[in-house]
Short mmCIF file of C-alpha atoms in Angstrom, two decimals:
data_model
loop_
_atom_site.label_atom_id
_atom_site.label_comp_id
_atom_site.label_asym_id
_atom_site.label_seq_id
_atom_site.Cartn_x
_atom_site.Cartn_y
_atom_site.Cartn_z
CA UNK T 1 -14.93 -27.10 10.28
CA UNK T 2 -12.98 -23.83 10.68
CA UNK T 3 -13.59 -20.75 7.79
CA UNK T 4 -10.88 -19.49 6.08
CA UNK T 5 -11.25 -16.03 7.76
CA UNK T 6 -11.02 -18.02 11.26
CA UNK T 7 -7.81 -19.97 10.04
CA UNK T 8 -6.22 -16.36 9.00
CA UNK T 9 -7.15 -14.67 12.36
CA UNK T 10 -5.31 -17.23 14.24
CA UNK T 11 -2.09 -17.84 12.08
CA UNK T 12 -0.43 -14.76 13.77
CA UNK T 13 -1.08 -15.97 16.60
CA UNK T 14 0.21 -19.41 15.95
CA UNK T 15 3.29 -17.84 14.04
CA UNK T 16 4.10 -15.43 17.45
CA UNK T 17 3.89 -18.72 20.27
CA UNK T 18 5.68 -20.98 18.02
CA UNK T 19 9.27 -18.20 17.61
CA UNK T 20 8.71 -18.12 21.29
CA UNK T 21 9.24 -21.45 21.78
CA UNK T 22 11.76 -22.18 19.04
CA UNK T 23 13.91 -18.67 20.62
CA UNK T 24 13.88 -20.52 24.14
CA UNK T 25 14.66 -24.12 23.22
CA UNK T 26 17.57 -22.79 20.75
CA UNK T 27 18.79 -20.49 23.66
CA UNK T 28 19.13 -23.55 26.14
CA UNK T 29 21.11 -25.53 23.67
CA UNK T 30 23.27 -22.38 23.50
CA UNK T 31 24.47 -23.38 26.97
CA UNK T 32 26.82 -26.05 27.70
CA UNK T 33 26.24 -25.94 31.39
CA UNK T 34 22.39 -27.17 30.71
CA UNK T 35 23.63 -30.31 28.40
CA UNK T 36 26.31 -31.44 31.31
CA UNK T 37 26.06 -33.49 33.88
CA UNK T 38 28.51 -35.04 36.38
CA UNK T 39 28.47 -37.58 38.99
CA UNK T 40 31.53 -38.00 41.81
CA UNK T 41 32.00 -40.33 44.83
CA UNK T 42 35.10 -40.24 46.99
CA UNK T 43 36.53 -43.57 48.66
CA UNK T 44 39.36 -42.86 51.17
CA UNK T 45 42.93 -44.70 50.67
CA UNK T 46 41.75 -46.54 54.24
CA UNK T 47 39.51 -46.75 56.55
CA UNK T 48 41.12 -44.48 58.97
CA UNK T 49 40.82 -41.83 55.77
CA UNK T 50 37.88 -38.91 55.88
CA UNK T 51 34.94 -39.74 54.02
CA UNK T 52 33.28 -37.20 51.62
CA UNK T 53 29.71 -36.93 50.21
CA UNK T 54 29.27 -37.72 46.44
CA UNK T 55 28.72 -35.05 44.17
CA UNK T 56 26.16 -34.87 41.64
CA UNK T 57 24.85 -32.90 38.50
CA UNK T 58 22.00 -33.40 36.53
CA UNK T 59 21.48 -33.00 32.22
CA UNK T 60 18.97 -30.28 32.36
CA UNK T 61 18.53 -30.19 28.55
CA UNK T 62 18.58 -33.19 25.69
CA UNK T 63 19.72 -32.45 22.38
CA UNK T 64 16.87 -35.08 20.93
CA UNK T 65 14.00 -33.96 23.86
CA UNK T 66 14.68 -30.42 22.03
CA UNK T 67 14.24 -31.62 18.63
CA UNK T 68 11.22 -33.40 19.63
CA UNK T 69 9.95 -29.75 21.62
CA UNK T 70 10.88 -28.06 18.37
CA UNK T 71 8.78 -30.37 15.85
CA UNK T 72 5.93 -29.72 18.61
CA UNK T 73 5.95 -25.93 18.57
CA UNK T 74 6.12 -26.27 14.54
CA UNK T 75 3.96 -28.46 13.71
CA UNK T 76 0.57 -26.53 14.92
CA UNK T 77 2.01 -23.82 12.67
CA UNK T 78 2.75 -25.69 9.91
CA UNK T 79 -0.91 -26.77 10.24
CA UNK T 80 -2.37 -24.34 10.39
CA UNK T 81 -0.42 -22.28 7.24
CA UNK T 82 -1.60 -25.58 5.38
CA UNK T 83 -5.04 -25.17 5.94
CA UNK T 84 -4.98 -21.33 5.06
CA UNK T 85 -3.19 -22.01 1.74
CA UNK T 86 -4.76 -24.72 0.28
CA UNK T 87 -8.07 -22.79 1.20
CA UNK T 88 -6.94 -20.27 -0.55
CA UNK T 89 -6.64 -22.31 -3.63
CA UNK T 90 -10.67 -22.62 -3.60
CA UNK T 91 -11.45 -19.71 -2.15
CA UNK T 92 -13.25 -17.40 -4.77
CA UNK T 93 -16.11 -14.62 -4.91
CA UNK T 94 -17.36 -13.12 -7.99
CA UNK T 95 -16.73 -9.00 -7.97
CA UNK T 96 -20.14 -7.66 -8.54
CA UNK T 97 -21.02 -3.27 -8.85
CA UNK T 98 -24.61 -2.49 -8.84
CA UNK T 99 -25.91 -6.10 -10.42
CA UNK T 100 -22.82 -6.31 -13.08
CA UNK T 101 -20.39 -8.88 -12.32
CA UNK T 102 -16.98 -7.33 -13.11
CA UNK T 103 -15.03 -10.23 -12.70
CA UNK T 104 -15.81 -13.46 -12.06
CA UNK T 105 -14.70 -16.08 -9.65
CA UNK T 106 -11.88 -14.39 -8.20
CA UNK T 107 -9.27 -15.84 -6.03
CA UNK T 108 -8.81 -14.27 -2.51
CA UNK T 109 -5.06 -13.85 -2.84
CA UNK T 110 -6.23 -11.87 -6.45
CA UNK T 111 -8.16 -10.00 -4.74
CA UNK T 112 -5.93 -8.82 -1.80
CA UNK T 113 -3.45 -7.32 -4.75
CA UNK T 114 -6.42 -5.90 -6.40
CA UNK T 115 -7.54 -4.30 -2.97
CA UNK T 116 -4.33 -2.32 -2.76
CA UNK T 117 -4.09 -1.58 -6.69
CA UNK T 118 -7.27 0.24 -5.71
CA UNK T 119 -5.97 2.41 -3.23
CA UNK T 120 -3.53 3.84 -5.42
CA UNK T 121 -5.61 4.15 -8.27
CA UNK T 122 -7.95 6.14 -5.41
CA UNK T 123 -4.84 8.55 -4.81
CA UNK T 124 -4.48 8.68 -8.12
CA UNK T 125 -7.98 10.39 -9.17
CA UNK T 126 -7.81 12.54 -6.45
CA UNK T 127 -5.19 13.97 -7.81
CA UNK T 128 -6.28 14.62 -11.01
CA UNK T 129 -6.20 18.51 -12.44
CA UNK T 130 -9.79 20.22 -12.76
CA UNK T 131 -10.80 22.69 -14.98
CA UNK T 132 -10.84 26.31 -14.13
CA UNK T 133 -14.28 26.51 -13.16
CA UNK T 134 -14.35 30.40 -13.32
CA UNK T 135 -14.00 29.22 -17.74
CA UNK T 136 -15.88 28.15 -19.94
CA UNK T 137 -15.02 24.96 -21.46
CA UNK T 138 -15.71 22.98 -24.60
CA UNK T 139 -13.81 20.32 -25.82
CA UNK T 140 -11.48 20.36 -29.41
CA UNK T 141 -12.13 17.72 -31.15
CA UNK T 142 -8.66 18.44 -33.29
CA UNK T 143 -6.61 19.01 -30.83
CA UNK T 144 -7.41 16.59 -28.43
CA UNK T 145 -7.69 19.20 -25.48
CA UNK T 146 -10.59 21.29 -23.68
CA UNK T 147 -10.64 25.37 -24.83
CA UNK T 148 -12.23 28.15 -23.97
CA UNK T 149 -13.88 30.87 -26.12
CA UNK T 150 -12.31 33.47 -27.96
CA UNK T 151 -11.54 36.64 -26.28
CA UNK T 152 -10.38 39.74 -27.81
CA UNK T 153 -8.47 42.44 -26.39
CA UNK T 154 -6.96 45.54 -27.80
CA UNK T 155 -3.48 46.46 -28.50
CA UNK T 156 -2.72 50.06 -28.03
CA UNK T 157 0.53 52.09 -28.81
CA UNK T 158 1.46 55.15 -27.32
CA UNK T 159 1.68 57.96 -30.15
CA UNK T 160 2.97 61.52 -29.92
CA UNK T 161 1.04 64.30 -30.31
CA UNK T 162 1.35 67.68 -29.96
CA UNK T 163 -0.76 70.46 -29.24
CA UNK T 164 -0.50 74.35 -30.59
CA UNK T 165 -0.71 76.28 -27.55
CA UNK T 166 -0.39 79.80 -29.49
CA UNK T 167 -0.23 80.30 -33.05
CA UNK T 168 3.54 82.08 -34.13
CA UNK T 169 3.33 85.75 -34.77
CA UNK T 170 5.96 87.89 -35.96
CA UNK T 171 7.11 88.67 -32.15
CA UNK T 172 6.99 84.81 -30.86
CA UNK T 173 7.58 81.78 -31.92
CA UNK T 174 4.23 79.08 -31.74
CA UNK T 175 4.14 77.54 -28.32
CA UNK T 176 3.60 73.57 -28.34
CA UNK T 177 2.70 71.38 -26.19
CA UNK T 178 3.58 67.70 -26.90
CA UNK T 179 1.95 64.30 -25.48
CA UNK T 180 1.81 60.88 -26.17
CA UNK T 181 -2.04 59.40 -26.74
CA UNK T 182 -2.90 55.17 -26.65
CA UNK T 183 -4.33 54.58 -30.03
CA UNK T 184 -5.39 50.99 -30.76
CA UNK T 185 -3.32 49.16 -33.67
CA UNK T 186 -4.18 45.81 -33.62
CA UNK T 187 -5.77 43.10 -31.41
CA UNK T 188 -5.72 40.10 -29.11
CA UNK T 189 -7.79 36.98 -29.65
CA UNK T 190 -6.87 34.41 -26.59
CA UNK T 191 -8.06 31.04 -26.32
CA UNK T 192 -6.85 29.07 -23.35
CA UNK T 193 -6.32 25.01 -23.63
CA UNK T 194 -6.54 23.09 -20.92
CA UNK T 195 -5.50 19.20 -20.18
CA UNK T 196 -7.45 18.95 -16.95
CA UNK T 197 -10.69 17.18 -16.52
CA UNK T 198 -13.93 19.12 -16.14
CA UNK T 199 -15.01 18.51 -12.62
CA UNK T 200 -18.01 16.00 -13.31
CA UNK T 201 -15.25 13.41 -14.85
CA UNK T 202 -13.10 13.67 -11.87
CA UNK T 203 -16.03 12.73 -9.31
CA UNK T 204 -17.73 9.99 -11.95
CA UNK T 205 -14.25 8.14 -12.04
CA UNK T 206 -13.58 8.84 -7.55
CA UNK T 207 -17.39 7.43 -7.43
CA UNK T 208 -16.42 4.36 -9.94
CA UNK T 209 -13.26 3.88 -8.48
CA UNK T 210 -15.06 3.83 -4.63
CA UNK T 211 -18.04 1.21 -5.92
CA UNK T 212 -15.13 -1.22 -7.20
CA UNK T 213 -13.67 -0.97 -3.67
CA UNK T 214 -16.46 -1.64 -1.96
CA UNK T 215 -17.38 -4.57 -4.42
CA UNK T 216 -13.66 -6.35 -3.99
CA UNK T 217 -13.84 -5.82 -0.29
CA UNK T 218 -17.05 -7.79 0.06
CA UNK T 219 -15.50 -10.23 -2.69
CA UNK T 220 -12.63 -10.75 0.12
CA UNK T 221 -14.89 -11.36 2.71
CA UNK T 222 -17.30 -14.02 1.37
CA UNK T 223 -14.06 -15.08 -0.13
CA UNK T 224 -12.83 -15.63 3.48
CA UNK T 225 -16.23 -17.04 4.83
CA UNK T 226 -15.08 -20.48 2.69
CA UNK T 227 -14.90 -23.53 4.81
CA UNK T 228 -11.18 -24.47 5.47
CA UNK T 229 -10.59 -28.40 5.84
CA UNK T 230 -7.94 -28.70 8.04
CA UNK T 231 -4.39 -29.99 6.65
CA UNK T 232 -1.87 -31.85 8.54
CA UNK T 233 1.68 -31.97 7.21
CA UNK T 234 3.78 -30.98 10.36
CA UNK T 235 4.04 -34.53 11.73
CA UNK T 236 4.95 -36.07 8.25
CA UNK T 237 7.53 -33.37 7.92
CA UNK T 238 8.76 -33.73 11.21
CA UNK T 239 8.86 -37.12 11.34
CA UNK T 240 11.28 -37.32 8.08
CA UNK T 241 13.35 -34.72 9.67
CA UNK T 242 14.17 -35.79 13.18
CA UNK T 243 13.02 -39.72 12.72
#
């Protein structure tokens, strides 16, 4: 008794030989010339008259001989499809991660869509934003985000001054000198949020994500090692059809 992997790794194989066939048989009924034949003898008026071989052609094709090739090149397919899908019915592995069953008793066609679902998720996560790591994090309970620490930084103004160069006297005038001089007035206190992940998240959830694949990968292949009973419905199909 074939496996189910065995049944799968020959279905394309079965699928390409059997269009193959099907392509060439509908091609020669596609030509009138194939499903003709002719037959011709010549009798002269009298026997004095010339006498001429008879001519002759051949049916190279049958309508019914090419229904009965078609169910033929079908049939093995149609077998063999059978056998993979009602396999597939019963084949089932349980999804197990380090000793914990994650889900039990899958079916192999559940697991196939869960085996791509993965790979995007995979994308997905590798993707994800990471926090600054030159920061230092803690998360806000309140506001539902990651922050930083407080930092403060002066605000400065630029203030004219002015310098007395020489006093005033009763011959000149005080000579003064004015500048401008950044005195602090207030200051900054900064706290960046963040919605990223810190690092560690981001590589516990790649690592999780990774584990399942590998789990639902072996699922799919002791999935596939099931034994495959092999169905036969081509001939009862064929034989309502074309009967």
């Amino acid at each position: 008794m074939a496996r189910l992997n065995q049944i799968i790794a020959v279905e394309k194989g079965a699928k390409t030989r059997s269009q193959r066939e099907l392509t060439d048989i509908y091609h020669a009924l596609q030509k009138p010339a194939l499903l003709s034949g002719i037959s011709r003898t010549y009798r002269p008026k009298d026997e004095e008259g010339e006498t001429l071989p008879p001519e002759s052609t051949k049916v190279q094709v049958k309508a019914e001989d090419a229904l009965r090739d078609a169910a033929k090149a079908l049939t093995r397919l149609f077998d063999v499809v059978a056998t993979k899908d009602w396999a597939n019915r019963e084949a089932r592995a349980d999804v197990v991660v380090d000793g914990r069953t994650i889900v039990e008793s899958v079916p192999v066609t559940y697991l196939l869509f869960l085996e791509k679902q993965l790979t995007d998720l995979h994308t997905l996560v590798g993707k994800l934003p990471v926090l600054d790591a030159a920061e230092s994090w803690s998360y806000d309970e309140g506001q539902d985000v990651w922050r930083t620490e407080a930092v403060e930084t002066a605000r400065t103004k630029k203030i004219p001054r002015a310098h007395v160069l020489y006093e005033a006297t009763d011959k000149h005038p005080a000579q003064v000198e004015t500048y401008t001089e950044d005195v602090i007035v207030g200051t900054w206190t900064k706290v960046a949020f963040s919605g990223a992940l810190p690092a560690r998240r981001v590589n516990e959830l790649r690592d999780r994500v990774e584990k399942l694949q590998s789990a639902v990968k072996y699922a799919r292949e002791e999935a596939n090692a099931a034994e495959a009973p092999e169905r036969h419905v081509g001939e009862a199909v064929f034989a309502y059809l074309f009967s």
